[in-house]
Coordinates of C-alpha atoms and ligand atoms in Angstrom, one line a residue:
A1 CA 19.9 -34.9 68.6
G2 CA 20.9 -35.0 64.9
E3 CA 17.3 -34.2 63.7
I4 CA 16.7 -31.3 61.4
S5 CA 14.0 -29.1 62.8
P6 CA 11.1 -28.6 60.3
L7 CA 10.6 -25.1 61.8
S8 CA 12.7 -22.0 61.2
P9 CA 13.5 -19.8 64.3
D10 CA 10.5 -17.6 63.6
G11 CA 8.2 -20.7 63.7
R12 CA 7.6 -21.1 59.9
T13 CA 8.3 -24.3 58.1
E14 CA 11.7 -24.3 56.4
L15 CA 10.3 -25.1 52.9
R16 CA 8.0 -22.7 51.2
W17 CA 7.0 -22.1 47.6
L18 CA 6.9 -18.4 46.9
M19 CA 5.9 -17.6 43.3
A20 CA 6.3 -14.4 41.4
S21 CA 6.8 -13.6 37.7
D22 CA 10.0 -11.7 37.1
V23 CA 8.6 -9.4 34.4
C24 CA 9.0 -5.8 33.4
K25 CA 7.1 -3.7 35.9
H26 CA 6.1 -1.0 33.3
C27 CA 7.3 1.7 35.7
T28 CA 5.6 5.1 35.8
H29 CA 9.0 6.7 35.7
A30 CA 11.1 4.3 33.6
A31 CA 14.8 4.8 33.6
C32 CA 15.2 2.5 30.6
L33 CA 13.4 5.1 28.5
D34 CA 15.7 7.8 29.6
V35 CA 18.9 6.1 28.4
C36 CA 17.8 4.4 25.2
P37 CA 19.5 6.4 22.3
T38 CA 17.5 4.8 19.5
G39 CA 13.9 5.1 20.6
S40 CA 13.8 1.3 20.6
L41 CA 12.2 1.5 24.0
F42 CA 9.0 3.5 24.1
R43 CA 5.9 4.2 26.1
T44 CA 2.8 2.8 24.4
E45 CA -0.7 4.3 24.2
F46 CA -1.6 1.8 27.0
G47 CA 1.0 3.2 29.4
T48 CA 3.2 0.2 29.1
V49 CA 6.9 0.1 28.1
V50 CA 7.8 -1.8 25.0
V51 CA 11.1 -2.7 23.3
Q52 CA 11.4 -3.0 19.6
E53 CA 14.1 -5.5 19.0
D54 CA 14.3 -4.7 15.3
I55 CA 15.7 -1.2 15.9
C56 CA 17.7 -1.9 19.1
N57 CA 21.4 -1.3 18.4
G58 CA 22.6 -3.5 21.2
C59 CA 24.3 -0.7 23.2
G60 CA 23.0 -2.3 26.4
Y61 CA 22.5 1.1 28.2
C62 CA 19.0 0.0 29.4
V63 CA 20.2 -3.1 31.1
P64 CA 21.9 -1.5 34.2
A65 CA 19.3 1.4 34.1
C66 CA 16.5 -1.0 35.0
P67 CA 16.1 -1.1 38.8
Y68 CA 14.5 -4.5 38.6
G69 CA 17.1 -6.2 36.3
V70 CA 14.4 -7.6 33.9
I71 CA 16.0 -6.7 30.6
D72 CA 17.6 -9.7 28.8
Q73 CA 20.5 -9.0 26.5
R74 CA 21.4 -11.5 23.8
K75 CA 25.1 -12.4 23.8
D76 CA 25.5 -12.5 20.0
D77 CA 24.4 -9.0 18.9
G78 CA 23.6 -7.4 22.2
R79 CA 20.0 -6.7 21.4
V80 CA 17.5 -6.8 24.2
W81 CA 14.2 -8.4 25.0
K82 CA 11.7 -8.1 27.8
C83 CA 8.0 -8.5 28.6
T84 CA 5.9 -6.1 26.5
L85 CA 2.7 -6.9 28.4
C86 CA 1.6 -8.5 25.0
Y87 CA 1.5 -5.2 23.1
D88 CA 0.1 -6.9 20.1
R89 CA -2.7 -8.6 22.0
L90 CA -3.6 -5.3 23.8
G91 CA -3.8 -3.7 20.4
A92 CA -6.3 -6.3 19.4
G93 CA -8.4 -5.7 22.5
M94 CA -7.2 -8.9 24.2
E95 CA -5.6 -9.3 27.7
P96 CA -2.0 -10.4 28.0
A97 CA -1.4 -14.1 27.4
C98 CA -0.1 -14.7 31.0
A99 CA -3.4 -13.3 32.5
K100 CA -5.4 -15.3 30.0
A101 CA -3.6 -18.6 30.6
C102 CA -3.2 -18.5 34.4
P103 CA -5.7 -21.1 35.6
T104 CA -6.0 -19.7 39.1
D105 CA -6.4 -16.0 38.1
S106 CA -3.2 -15.3 40.1
I107 CA -2.3 -12.9 37.3
Q108 CA -5.0 -10.4 36.6
F109 CA -5.2 -7.6 34.1
G110 CA -7.3 -4.4 34.1
P111 CA -7.4 -0.7 35.0
L112 CA -4.8 0.0 37.7
D113 CA -7.2 1.6 40.2
E114 CA -9.5 -1.4 40.1
L115 CA -6.6 -3.8 40.5
R116 CA -5.2 -1.9 43.4
E117 CA -8.5 -1.9 45.2
R118 CA -8.9 -5.7 44.6
A119 CA -5.3 -6.4 45.8
R120 CA -5.8 -4.3 49.0
G121 CA -8.9 -6.4 49.7
R122 CA -7.0 -9.6 49.1
V123 CA -4.2 -8.5 51.5
A124 CA -6.8 -7.7 54.2
Q125 CA -8.3 -11.2 53.7
L126 CA -4.8 -12.7 54.1
H127 CA -4.1 -10.7 57.2
A128 CA -7.4 -11.8 58.7
A129 CA -6.4 -15.4 58.0
G130 CA -3.1 -14.9 59.9
V131 CA -0.8 -14.3 56.9
T132 CA 0.5 -11.2 58.4
D133 CA 3.5 -10.8 56.1
A134 CA 1.3 -10.4 53.1
R135 CA 1.9 -7.0 51.4
L136 CA 1.7 -5.3 48.1
Y137 CA 4.8 -4.4 46.1
G138 CA 5.0 -1.7 43.4
E139 CA 1.3 -0.5 43.8
S140 CA 2.1 2.8 45.4
P141 CA 2.4 5.9 43.1
D142 CA 4.5 7.4 45.9
D143 CA 7.4 4.8 45.6
G144 CA 10.7 5.5 44.0
V145 CA 9.6 4.8 40.5
G146 CA 6.1 6.5 40.7
G147 CA 4.4 3.1 41.0
D148 CA 4.5 0.0 38.8
G149 CA 2.1 -0.9 36.0
A150 CA 2.7 -4.5 37.0
F151 CA 2.5 -4.9 40.8
F152 CA 2.6 -7.9 43.1
L153 CA 1.2 -9.4 46.2
L154 CA 4.1 -10.8 48.2
L155 CA 4.1 -13.1 51.2
D156 CA 7.4 -12.0 52.5
E157 CA 10.0 -9.2 52.3
P158 CA 10.8 -8.2 48.7
E159 CA 14.4 -9.3 49.1
V160 CA 13.2 -12.9 49.6
Y161 CA 11.8 -12.7 46.0
G162 CA 15.0 -11.0 44.7
L163 CA 13.2 -7.6 44.4
P164 CA 14.8 -4.3 45.5
P165 CA 13.1 -3.2 48.7
D166 CA 13.2 0.5 47.7
P167 CA 13.5 0.8 43.9
V168 CA 14.4 4.2 42.5
V169 CA 14.6 5.6 39.0
T170 CA 18.3 5.1 38.3
T171 CA 18.5 8.2 36.1
R172 CA 16.9 10.5 38.8
D173 CA 20.3 12.2 39.4
L174 CA 21.1 12.8 35.8
P175 CA 19.7 16.4 35.6
D176 CA 21.9 17.3 38.7
M177 CA 24.9 15.6 37.1
W178 CA 24.5 17.5 33.9
R179 CA 24.1 20.8 35.9
H180 CA 27.3 20.1 37.7
A181 CA 29.1 19.1 34.5
A182 CA 27.9 22.3 32.8
L183 CA 29.1 24.3 35.8
A184 CA 32.5 22.6 35.7
A185 CA 32.8 23.3 32.0
V186 CA 32.0 27.0 32.5
T187 CA 34.5 27.2 35.4
L188 CA 37.2 25.5 33.2
M189 CA 36.4 27.9 30.4
G190 CA 36.8 30.8 32.9
L191 CA 40.2 29.5 34.0
A192 CA 41.4 29.1 30.4
V193 CA 40.3 32.6 29.5
G194 CA 42.0 33.9 32.7
G195 CA 45.2 32.1 31.8
F196 CA 45.1 33.4 28.3
A197 CA 44.5 37.0 29.5
G198 CA 47.4 36.7 32.0
G199 CA 49.6 35.4 29.2
R200 CA 48.9 38.4 27.1
V201 CA 49.8 40.8 30.0
R202 CA 53.1 39.0 30.6
R203 CA 54.2 38.5 27.0
P204 CA 55.5 42.1 26.3
R205 CA 57.9 42.0 29.2
Ligands
LIG301 S1 10.9 -2.5 34.9 FE1 12.9 -2.0 33.9 S2 12.5 -2.4 31.8 FE2 10.5 -2.3 32.8 S3 9.8 -0.2 32.5 FE3 10.8 -0.3 34.6 S4 13.0 0.3 34.1 FE4 12.0 -0.2 32.1
LIG302 S1 20.2 -2.0 24.1 FE1 18.6 -1.4 22.6 S2 16.7 -0.9 23.8 FE2 18.5 -0.9 25.2 S3 19.2 1.3 25.3 FE3 20.4 0.3 23.6 S4 19.2 0.6 21.8 FE4 17.8 1.0 23.5

């Protein structure tokens, strides 16, 4: 009595270290690009998404648009920063600094197809070793953002890492919303014209 069990109800030890870098996922369908009014955010020739802090106007539209919450906004002038996957290094033919510096090769860089294949192999290895919760996150082009350019091998549910389990492009409903707004505007115009015409009929009485 009075002892703290070292095991959680599902049999795992209570304390685990789960590591993941909280970076921009370089989404295939990136909502941040849809909302940026200045072109500060743009898609590069490498398929990555980069923010140019020098032309950002600090409006902050991109912050809630990102389904992963990875855009950092400065308090003083509102300008934003995020991982650029080392755009400058890629341009010079080098890999991103994180992949270069990681001593265990936990962060790897390369063509997406190769990385996906390698990651699936690693998950299979982990499953065979009894780590049955191992899974990939963001690697599927069929997910809600069309797949991530930066994907992860997780050892538990995405929520445990603070990741949305089913990310979606937050601007996906915008075309529908504009269509409805346009329809509403046309309807209102019709009502206004109708009222005006009615007024003209009544006025001579
Ligand atoms: S993770 Fe967020 S900031 Fe990065 S590309 Fe996707 S929507 Fe944009
Ligand atoms: S805060 Fe900057 S990067 Fe974000 S939407 Fe506004 S101008 Fe674009």
